[in-house]
């Protein structure tokens, strides 16, 4: 190797406000009600987080009919359809909704546009829980558009009554290309009232774009089913990284990835706890990459309010972060 080995550490990275809220919701539910507390699907898409919550007494299920009648169930950050809410109610389940507020916003948009008889072109990945939840708000009015190429063949019933919405964790660039191609076919296509792709997803993509152009290798910490983590790998490659890989844990990094890398870019998906990034940085330091330079492109201080059932502690006192707002700056 020739040159000074270094790490370019992207910021922002890791937990977003919606993930933080959802994970804390499960932890507080376990404190309030005792184990077990059931969670429909993975609370967030990260295997380490899920494993840690299982160790505390959370039980993850695919559907509500697996939950004992009357038990507590938490809906994941990705949201659920009205059909799931109704099924939980029919079983007498005590539901706690940990849906990210930004996903809830998209749900409300879907309801409103369906009420006005618009056809909703939902840009997203088939089978993703968030897409299933959003589409479930207005199934008769929603058509999934899975890629820019799909925009070229989608069929609408009235080109003057169409609107696009999107999954919140997509690639910004790919989504805008899909919208461009839709609008080329349907000039009267309406936009959502505000951007559907969440601020945290956008911020992490902007940061990795800046890191990627100077990186021989980019390593993204995140799970395979994390849409935003997978997108970060794609964005890194698109914006100049010579190689990019996703790992759940530092132990998955292969020596051959490092053999020709002087500069290693590091980031993590929005559902990844910082401890996993720190473990990766320690492993890279052991491999000679001890110089860590942070590349910051935005500040994030948003805190979302907790689900209403969890805004007080077991003593009845209001939780310090019950109603969200802005986090205090780090000292």
mmCIF file of C-alpha atoms in Angstrom:
data_model
loop_
_atom_site.group_PDB
_atom_site.id
_atom_site.type_symbol
_atom_site.label_atom_id
_atom_site.label_comp_id
_atom_site.label_asym_id
_atom_site.label_seq_id
_atom_site.Cartn_x
_atom_site.Cartn_y
_atom_site.Cartn_z
ATOM 1 C CA UNK A 1 0.000 0.000 0.000
ATOM 2 C CA UNK A 2 1.137 3.490 -0.838
ATOM 3 C CA UNK A 3 -0.350 6.467 0.977
ATOM 4 C CA UNK A 4 -1.727 7.359 4.361
ATOM 5 C CA UNK A 5 -4.516 5.081 5.542
ATOM 6 C CA UNK A 6 -7.582 6.916 6.790
ATOM 7 C CA UNK A 7 -11.304 6.602 7.448
ATOM 8 C CA UNK A 8 -13.851 9.152 6.246
ATOM 9 C CA UNK A 9 -16.759 8.854 8.670
ATOM 10 C CA UNK A 10 -20.062 10.133 7.296
ATOM 11 C CA UNK A 11 -22.381 12.245 9.414
ATOM 12 C CA UNK A 12 -25.290 12.047 9.844
ATOM 13 C CA UNK A 13 -25.446 8.255 10.109
ATOM 14 C CA UNK A 14 -27.212 5.652 12.209
ATOM 15 C CA UNK A 15 -30.403 6.035 14.209
ATOM 16 C CA UNK A 16 -33.001 8.467 12.935
ATOM 17 C CA UNK A 17 -35.736 9.931 15.133
ATOM 18 C CA UNK A 18 -38.327 7.392 13.990
ATOM 19 C CA UNK A 19 -36.104 4.403 14.755
ATOM 20 C CA UNK A 20 -35.087 5.843 18.118
ATOM 21 C CA UNK A 21 -38.752 6.336 19.015
ATOM 22 C CA UNK A 22 -39.710 2.809 17.969
ATOM 23 C CA UNK A 23 -36.907 1.066 19.859
ATOM 24 C CA UNK A 24 -37.580 3.101 23.005
ATOM 25 C CA UNK A 25 -41.283 2.262 22.653
ATOM 26 C CA UNK A 26 -40.558 -1.464 22.892
ATOM 27 C CA UNK A 27 -38.156 -0.972 25.811
ATOM 28 C CA UNK A 28 -40.679 1.158 27.708
ATOM 29 C CA UNK A 29 -43.527 -1.248 26.956
ATOM 30 C CA UNK A 30 -41.477 -4.042 28.525
ATOM 31 C CA UNK A 31 -40.846 -1.854 31.589
ATOM 32 C CA UNK A 32 -44.496 -0.809 31.858
ATOM 33 C CA UNK A 33 -46.211 -4.108 31.217
ATOM 34 C CA UNK A 34 -43.535 -6.734 31.761
ATOM 35 C CA UNK A 35 -42.409 -9.453 29.381
ATOM 36 C CA UNK A 36 -43.501 -10.648 27.038
ATOM 37 C CA UNK A 37 -44.497 -7.778 24.794
ATOM 38 C CA UNK A 38 -45.268 -8.789 21.227
ATOM 39 C CA UNK A 39 -44.055 -6.874 18.170
ATOM 40 C CA UNK A 40 -45.512 -7.286 14.700
ATOM 41 C CA UNK A 41 -42.627 -7.778 12.244
ATOM 42 C CA UNK A 42 -39.183 -6.414 13.078
ATOM 43 C CA UNK A 43 -39.569 -3.177 15.020
ATOM 44 C CA UNK A 44 -36.813 -1.772 12.777
ATOM 45 C CA UNK A 45 -34.794 -3.543 10.111
ATOM 46 C CA UNK A 46 -31.666 -4.420 12.065
ATOM 47 C CA UNK A 47 -30.833 -7.897 13.319
ATOM 48 C CA UNK A 48 -28.740 -6.648 16.251
ATOM 49 C CA UNK A 49 -31.528 -4.412 17.565
ATOM 50 C CA UNK A 50 -34.086 -7.194 17.212
ATOM 51 C CA UNK A 51 -31.817 -9.639 19.043
ATOM 52 C CA UNK A 52 -31.221 -7.197 21.890
ATOM 53 C CA UNK A 53 -34.950 -6.595 22.333
ATOM 54 C CA UNK A 54 -35.624 -10.345 22.246
ATOM 55 C CA UNK A 55 -33.156 -10.699 25.110
ATOM 56 C CA UNK A 56 -35.240 -8.188 27.085
ATOM 57 C CA UNK A 57 -38.440 -10.170 26.510
ATOM 58 C CA UNK A 58 -39.885 -8.942 23.218
ATOM 59 C CA UNK A 59 -41.453 -11.582 20.980
ATOM 60 C CA UNK A 60 -41.550 -10.820 17.259
ATOM 61 C CA UNK A 61 -44.396 -12.239 15.202
ATOM 62 C CA UNK A 62 -45.412 -12.010 11.555
ATOM 63 C CA UNK A 63 -49.124 -11.454 12.118
ATOM 64 C CA UNK A 64 -51.426 -10.491 14.953
ATOM 65 C CA UNK A 65 -53.193 -13.875 15.001
ATOM 66 C CA UNK A 66 -50.015 -15.303 16.553
ATOM 67 C CA UNK A 67 -50.462 -13.101 19.627
ATOM 68 C CA UNK A 68 -52.454 -14.332 22.655
ATOM 69 C CA UNK A 69 -55.757 -12.537 23.083
ATOM 70 C CA UNK A 70 -55.545 -9.469 25.299
ATOM 71 C CA UNK A 71 -51.751 -9.204 25.096
ATOM 72 C CA UNK A 72 -49.761 -6.057 24.329
ATOM 73 C CA UNK A 73 -48.529 -5.636 20.772
ATOM 74 C CA UNK A 74 -46.317 -2.953 19.255
ATOM 75 C CA UNK A 75 -46.673 -2.016 15.598
ATOM 76 C CA UNK A 76 -43.295 -1.479 13.955
ATOM 77 C CA UNK A 77 -41.798 1.799 12.729
ATOM 78 C CA UNK A 78 -42.748 0.864 9.159
ATOM 79 C CA UNK A 79 -46.476 1.168 9.815
ATOM 80 C CA UNK A 80 -49.431 -1.141 9.293
ATOM 81 C CA UNK A 81 -52.587 -1.104 7.220
ATOM 82 C CA UNK A 82 -56.062 -0.509 8.692
ATOM 83 C CA UNK A 83 -56.732 -4.223 8.190
ATOM 84 C CA UNK A 84 -53.952 -5.064 10.668
ATOM 85 C CA UNK A 85 -55.246 -2.494 13.174
ATOM 86 C CA UNK A 86 -58.733 -3.994 12.913
ATOM 87 C CA UNK A 87 -57.436 -7.556 13.255
ATOM 88 C CA UNK A 88 -55.595 -6.594 16.445
ATOM 89 C CA UNK A 89 -58.718 -4.949 17.847
ATOM 90 C CA UNK A 90 -60.815 -8.031 17.081
ATOM 91 C CA UNK A 91 -58.398 -10.116 19.179
ATOM 92 C CA UNK A 92 -58.617 -7.639 22.028
ATOM 93 C CA UNK A 93 -54.934 -6.796 21.755
ATOM 94 C CA UNK A 94 -53.530 -3.756 23.544
ATOM 95 C CA UNK A 95 -51.912 -2.040 20.577
ATOM 96 C CA UNK A 96 -49.075 0.482 20.800
ATOM 97 C CA UNK A 97 -48.411 2.226 17.505
ATOM 98 C CA UNK A 98 -44.681 2.878 16.989
ATOM 99 C CA UNK A 99 -45.115 3.884 13.338
ATOM 100 C CA UNK A 100 -42.663 6.599 12.352
ATOM 101 C CA UNK A 101 -44.572 9.903 12.171
ATOM 102 C CA UNK A 102 -43.150 10.498 8.689
ATOM 103 C CA UNK A 103 -44.693 7.224 7.522
ATOM 104 C CA UNK A 104 -47.968 8.202 9.182
ATOM 105 C CA UNK A 105 -47.856 11.409 7.129
ATOM 106 C CA UNK A 106 -47.741 9.364 3.914
ATOM 107 C CA UNK A 107 -50.658 7.232 5.148
ATOM 108 C CA UNK A 108 -52.731 10.363 5.678
ATOM 109 C CA UNK A 109 -51.846 11.608 2.211
ATOM 110 C CA UNK A 110 -53.012 8.298 0.725
ATOM 111 C CA UNK A 111 -56.352 8.539 2.553
ATOM 112 C CA UNK A 112 -56.893 12.122 1.424
ATOM 113 C CA UNK A 113 -56.063 11.522 -2.237
ATOM 114 C CA UNK A 114 -58.177 8.368 -2.331
ATOM 115 C CA UNK A 115 -61.079 10.318 -0.865
ATOM 116 C CA UNK A 116 -60.704 12.752 -3.759
ATOM 117 C CA UNK A 117 -60.708 9.795 -6.190
ATOM 118 C CA UNK A 118 -57.098 10.145 -7.320
ATOM 119 C CA UNK A 119 -55.152 7.141 -8.526
ATOM 120 C CA UNK A 120 -52.093 6.915 -6.268
ATOM 121 C CA UNK A 121 -48.859 5.838 -7.942
ATOM 122 C CA UNK A 122 -46.909 4.538 -4.961
ATOM 123 C CA UNK A 123 -43.176 4.422 -5.647
ATOM 124 C CA UNK A 124 -41.641 1.672 -3.537
ATOM 125 C CA UNK A 125 -40.508 -1.910 -3.246
ATOM 126 C CA UNK A 126 -43.062 -4.688 -3.464
ATOM 127 C CA UNK A 127 -43.310 -6.668 -0.238
ATOM 128 C CA UNK A 128 -41.740 -4.001 1.981
ATOM 129 C CA UNK A 129 -43.783 -3.536 5.158
ATOM 130 C CA UNK A 130 -44.011 0.208 4.707
ATOM 131 C CA UNK A 131 -45.395 -0.164 1.196
ATOM 132 C CA UNK A 132 -47.927 -2.742 2.365
ATOM 133 C CA UNK A 133 -49.086 -0.407 5.132
ATOM 134 C CA UNK A 134 -49.433 2.640 2.871
ATOM 135 C CA UNK A 135 -51.158 0.714 0.076
ATOM 136 C CA UNK A 136 -53.503 -0.771 2.655
ATOM 137 C CA UNK A 137 -54.874 2.690 3.433
ATOM 138 C CA UNK A 138 -56.371 2.912 -0.069
ATOM 139 C CA UNK A 139 -55.970 -0.427 -1.862
ATOM 140 C CA UNK A 140 -58.535 0.306 -4.579
ATOM 141 C CA UNK A 141 -56.784 3.551 -5.489
ATOM 142 C CA UNK A 142 -53.128 2.495 -5.253
ATOM 143 C CA UNK A 143 -50.814 1.209 -7.977
ATOM 144 C CA UNK A 144 -47.257 0.233 -7.064
ATOM 145 C CA UNK A 145 -44.427 1.577 -9.216
ATOM 146 C CA UNK A 146 -41.324 -0.399 -8.325
ATOM 147 C CA UNK A 147 -38.653 1.251 -10.469
ATOM 148 C CA UNK A 148 -38.010 3.935 -13.096
ATOM 149 C CA UNK A 149 -38.574 1.330 -15.819
ATOM 150 C CA UNK A 150 -41.948 0.446 -14.313
ATOM 151 C CA UNK A 151 -42.970 4.069 -14.799
ATOM 152 C CA UNK A 152 -42.843 3.493 -18.549
ATOM 153 C CA UNK A 153 -45.526 0.808 -18.484
ATOM 154 C CA UNK A 154 -47.837 1.672 -15.596
ATOM 155 C CA UNK A 155 -51.486 2.054 -16.633
ATOM 156 C CA UNK A 156 -53.741 4.755 -15.205
ATOM 157 C CA UNK A 157 -57.469 5.121 -15.582
ATOM 158 C CA UNK A 158 -57.461 8.929 -15.830
ATOM 159 C CA UNK A 159 -54.190 10.787 -16.529
ATOM 160 C CA UNK A 160 -55.691 13.955 -15.080
ATOM 161 C CA UNK A 161 -56.357 12.350 -11.680
ATOM 162 C CA UNK A 162 -53.011 10.862 -10.668
ATOM 163 C CA UNK A 163 -50.654 11.631 -7.791
ATOM 164 C CA UNK A 164 -47.374 10.065 -6.718
ATOM 165 C CA UNK A 165 -46.395 9.087 -3.184
ATOM 166 C CA UNK A 166 -43.315 7.162 -2.118
ATOM 167 C CA UNK A 167 -41.797 4.824 0.411
ATOM 168 C CA UNK A 168 -39.793 6.996 2.805
ATOM 169 C CA UNK A 169 -36.483 5.096 2.579
ATOM 170 C CA UNK A 170 -35.759 5.127 -1.147
ATOM 171 C CA UNK A 171 -32.872 6.554 -3.129
ATOM 172 C CA UNK A 172 -33.690 10.208 -3.709
ATOM 173 C CA UNK A 173 -32.111 10.177 -7.166
ATOM 174 C CA UNK A 174 -33.909 7.025 -8.313
ATOM 175 C CA UNK A 175 -37.225 8.258 -6.980
ATOM 176 C CA UNK A 176 -36.883 11.561 -8.825
ATOM 177 C CA UNK A 177 -36.020 9.685 -12.022
ATOM 178 C CA UNK A 178 -39.172 7.600 -11.571
ATOM 179 C CA UNK A 179 -41.211 10.773 -11.076
ATOM 180 C CA UNK A 180 -39.614 12.371 -14.149
ATOM 181 C CA UNK A 181 -40.592 9.414 -16.304
ATOM 182 C CA UNK A 182 -44.096 9.327 -14.861
ATOM 183 C CA UNK A 183 -44.563 13.023 -15.538
ATOM 184 C CA UNK A 184 -43.335 12.609 -19.111
ATOM 185 C CA UNK A 185 -46.296 10.283 -19.640
ATOM 186 C CA UNK A 186 -48.768 12.054 -17.356
ATOM 187 C CA UNK A 187 -48.067 15.819 -17.411
ATOM 188 C CA UNK A 188 -50.811 16.513 -14.858
ATOM 189 C CA UNK A 189 -49.282 14.178 -12.273
ATOM 190 C CA UNK A 190 -49.611 15.787 -8.858
ATOM 191 C CA UNK A 191 -46.868 15.895 -6.228
ATOM 192 C CA UNK A 192 -47.418 15.055 -2.556
ATOM 193 C CA UNK A 193 -47.920 18.117 -0.342
ATOM 194 C CA UNK A 194 -44.382 17.670 1.011
ATOM 195 C CA UNK A 195 -41.446 15.395 0.324
ATOM 196 C CA UNK A 196 -42.213 11.772 1.232
ATOM 197 C CA UNK A 197 -38.614 10.565 1.423
ATOM 198 C CA UNK A 198 -37.650 11.163 5.023
ATOM 199 C CA UNK A 199 -35.119 13.801 6.009
ATOM 200 C CA UNK A 200 -32.843 11.196 7.618
ATOM 201 C CA UNK A 201 -32.730 9.045 4.488
ATOM 202 C CA UNK A 202 -31.868 12.095 2.411
ATOM 203 C CA UNK A 203 -29.244 13.317 4.864
ATOM 204 C CA UNK A 204 -27.462 9.952 4.937
ATOM 205 C CA UNK A 205 -27.423 9.811 1.149
ATOM 206 C CA UNK A 206 -26.035 13.348 0.871
ATOM 207 C CA UNK A 207 -23.284 12.509 3.366
ATOM 208 C CA UNK A 208 -22.217 9.308 1.632
ATOM 209 C CA UNK A 209 -22.134 11.083 -1.733
ATOM 210 C CA UNK A 210 -19.521 13.452 -0.324
ATOM 211 C CA UNK A 211 -17.552 10.619 1.273
ATOM 212 C CA UNK A 212 -17.741 8.279 -1.725
ATOM 213 C CA UNK A 213 -15.905 10.522 -4.165
ATOM 214 C CA UNK A 214 -12.736 10.299 -2.066
ATOM 215 C CA UNK A 215 -13.050 6.655 -1.007
ATOM 216 C CA UNK A 216 -11.408 3.547 -2.380
ATOM 217 C CA UNK A 217 -13.855 1.500 -0.314
ATOM 218 C CA UNK A 218 -17.124 2.316 1.420
ATOM 219 C CA UNK A 219 -18.484 0.104 4.194
ATOM 220 C CA UNK A 220 -22.130 0.552 5.152
ATOM 221 C CA UNK A 221 -23.249 -0.932 8.455
ATOM 222 C CA UNK A 222 -26.825 -2.179 8.137
ATOM 223 C CA UNK A 223 -28.966 -5.258 7.623
ATOM 224 C CA UNK A 224 -29.883 -6.800 4.286
ATOM 225 C CA UNK A 225 -33.604 -6.044 4.729
ATOM 226 C CA UNK A 226 -32.918 -2.384 5.534
ATOM 227 C CA UNK A 227 -33.950 -0.503 2.416
ATOM 228 C CA UNK A 228 -32.090 2.665 3.335
ATOM 229 C CA UNK A 229 -28.879 0.745 4.130
ATOM 230 C CA UNK A 230 -28.946 -1.059 0.787
ATOM 231 C CA UNK A 231 -29.544 2.278 -0.959
ATOM 232 C CA UNK A 232 -26.435 3.731 0.713
ATOM 233 C CA UNK A 233 -24.287 1.068 -0.945
ATOM 234 C CA UNK A 234 -25.826 1.869 -4.321
ATOM 235 C CA UNK A 235 -25.407 5.615 -3.841
ATOM 236 C CA UNK A 236 -21.768 5.197 -2.805
ATOM 237 C CA UNK A 237 -20.975 3.282 -5.980
ATOM 238 C CA UNK A 238 -22.880 5.739 -8.129
ATOM 239 C CA UNK A 239 -20.990 8.700 -6.665
ATOM 240 C CA UNK A 240 -17.451 7.481 -7.058
ATOM 241 C CA UNK A 241 -16.521 4.823 -4.525
ATOM 242 C CA UNK A 242 -14.319 2.193 -6.138
ATOM 243 C CA UNK A 243 -16.024 -0.502 -4.071
ATOM 244 C CA UNK A 244 -18.841 -0.572 -1.519
ATOM 245 C CA UNK A 245 -20.190 -3.296 0.752
ATOM 246 C CA UNK A 246 -22.835 -3.700 3.431
ATOM 247 C CA UNK A 247 -22.138 -5.548 6.690
ATOM 248 C CA UNK A 248 -24.120 -6.232 9.834
ATOM 249 C CA UNK A 249 -21.019 -6.529 11.997
ATOM 250 C CA UNK A 250 -17.336 -5.605 11.813
ATOM 251 C CA UNK A 251 -16.421 -9.296 11.750
ATOM 252 C CA UNK A 252 -17.893 -9.543 8.248
ATOM 253 C CA UNK A 253 -15.302 -7.205 6.704
ATOM 254 C CA UNK A 254 -12.994 -9.185 4.407
ATOM 255 C CA UNK A 255 -9.261 -8.519 4.218
ATOM 256 C CA UNK A 256 -9.331 -8.456 0.422
ATOM 257 C CA UNK A 257 -11.623 -5.427 0.558
ATOM 258 C CA UNK A 258 -8.856 -3.528 2.336
ATOM 259 C CA UNK A 259 -5.908 -4.755 0.273
ATOM 260 C CA UNK A 260 -6.054 -1.894 -2.237
ATOM 261 C CA UNK A 261 -7.812 0.719 -0.124
ATOM 262 C CA UNK A 262 -6.065 3.771 1.259
ATOM 263 C CA UNK A 263 -9.243 5.668 2.145
ATOM 264 C CA UNK A 264 -12.221 3.814 3.629
ATOM 265 C CA UNK A 265 -15.582 5.557 3.871
ATOM 266 C CA UNK A 266 -17.874 4.451 6.696
ATOM 267 C CA UNK A 267 -21.552 5.083 7.313
ATOM 268 C CA UNK A 268 -24.578 3.275 8.700
ATOM 269 C CA UNK A 269 -28.249 2.939 7.921
ATOM 270 C CA UNK A 270 -30.965 4.717 9.872
ATOM 271 C CA UNK A 271 -31.762 1.656 12.014
ATOM 272 C CA UNK A 272 -28.188 0.976 13.164
ATOM 273 C CA UNK A 273 -27.014 1.704 16.722
ATOM 274 C CA UNK A 274 -23.747 3.633 16.949
ATOM 275 C CA UNK A 275 -22.044 0.847 18.896
ATOM 276 C CA UNK A 276 -21.869 -1.228 15.710
ATOM 277 C CA UNK A 277 -20.090 1.614 13.902
ATOM 278 C CA UNK A 278 -17.675 1.986 16.812
ATOM 279 C CA UNK A 279 -16.843 -1.721 16.591
ATOM 280 C CA UNK A 280 -16.130 -1.306 12.874
ATOM 281 C CA UNK A 281 -13.868 1.698 13.541
ATOM 282 C CA UNK A 282 -11.946 -0.323 16.140
ATOM 283 C CA UNK A 283 -11.462 -3.153 13.637
ATOM 284 C CA UNK A 284 -10.281 -0.712 10.976
ATOM 285 C CA UNK A 285 -7.879 0.903 13.442
ATOM 286 C CA UNK A 286 -6.392 -2.529 14.124
ATOM 287 C CA UNK A 287 -5.899 -2.850 10.362
ATOM 288 C CA UNK A 288 -4.005 0.443 10.214
ATOM 289 C CA UNK A 289 -6.835 2.893 9.603
ATOM 290 C CA UNK A 290 -6.519 4.797 12.859
ATOM 291 C CA UNK A 291 -6.948 8.269 11.343
ATOM 292 C CA UNK A 292 -10.702 8.962 11.404
ATOM 293 C CA UNK A 293 -11.937 12.155 9.761
ATOM 294 C CA UNK A 294 -15.615 13.026 10.116
ATOM 295 C CA UNK A 295 -17.434 14.381 7.066
ATOM 296 C CA UNK A 296 -20.526 16.203 8.313
ATOM 297 C CA UNK A 297 -23.157 17.501 5.906
ATOM 298 C CA UNK A 298 -26.090 18.183 8.264
ATOM 299 C CA UNK A 299 -27.143 18.413 11.895
ATOM 300 C CA UNK A 300 -30.022 16.310 13.197
ATOM 301 C CA UNK A 301 -31.690 17.153 16.498
ATOM 302 C CA UNK A 302 -35.309 16.127 15.940
ATOM 303 C CA UNK A 303 -36.921 13.945 18.619
ATOM 304 C CA UNK A 304 -40.358 12.398 18.020
ATOM 305 C CA UNK A 305 -42.908 12.104 20.816
ATOM 306 C CA UNK A 306 -43.479 8.659 22.269
ATOM 307 C CA UNK A 307 -46.707 6.714 21.672
ATOM 308 C CA UNK A 308 -49.355 8.104 24.011
ATOM 309 C CA UNK A 309 -49.471 4.936 26.135
ATOM 310 C CA UNK A 310 -45.809 5.344 27.061
ATOM 311 C CA UNK A 311 -45.493 9.047 27.859
ATOM 312 C CA UNK A 312 -45.415 8.451 31.591
ATOM 313 C CA UNK A 313 -43.124 6.169 33.563
ATOM 314 C CA UNK A 314 -44.242 3.419 35.919
ATOM 315 C CA UNK A 315 -44.659 6.009 38.700
ATOM 316 C CA UNK A 316 -47.016 8.096 36.575
ATOM 317 C CA UNK A 317 -44.505 10.867 35.950
ATOM 318 C CA UNK A 318 -44.203 12.341 32.467
ATOM 319 C CA UNK A 319 -41.218 10.965 30.600
ATOM 320 C CA UNK A 320 -38.491 13.498 29.845
ATOM 321 C CA UNK A 321 -38.836 12.960 26.101
ATOM 322 C CA UNK A 322 -42.540 12.179 25.987
ATOM 323 C CA UNK A 323 -43.520 14.973 23.631
ATOM 324 C CA UNK A 324 -40.459 15.192 21.408
ATOM 325 C CA UNK A 325 -39.046 18.426 20.052
ATOM 326 C CA UNK A 326 -35.395 19.271 19.582
ATOM 327 C CA UNK A 327 -32.599 17.431 21.326
ATOM 328 C CA UNK A 328 -30.182 19.391 23.470
ATOM 329 C CA UNK A 329 -26.874 19.986 21.660
ATOM 330 C CA UNK A 330 -24.066 17.631 22.538
ATOM 331 C CA UNK A 331 -21.479 19.081 24.895
#
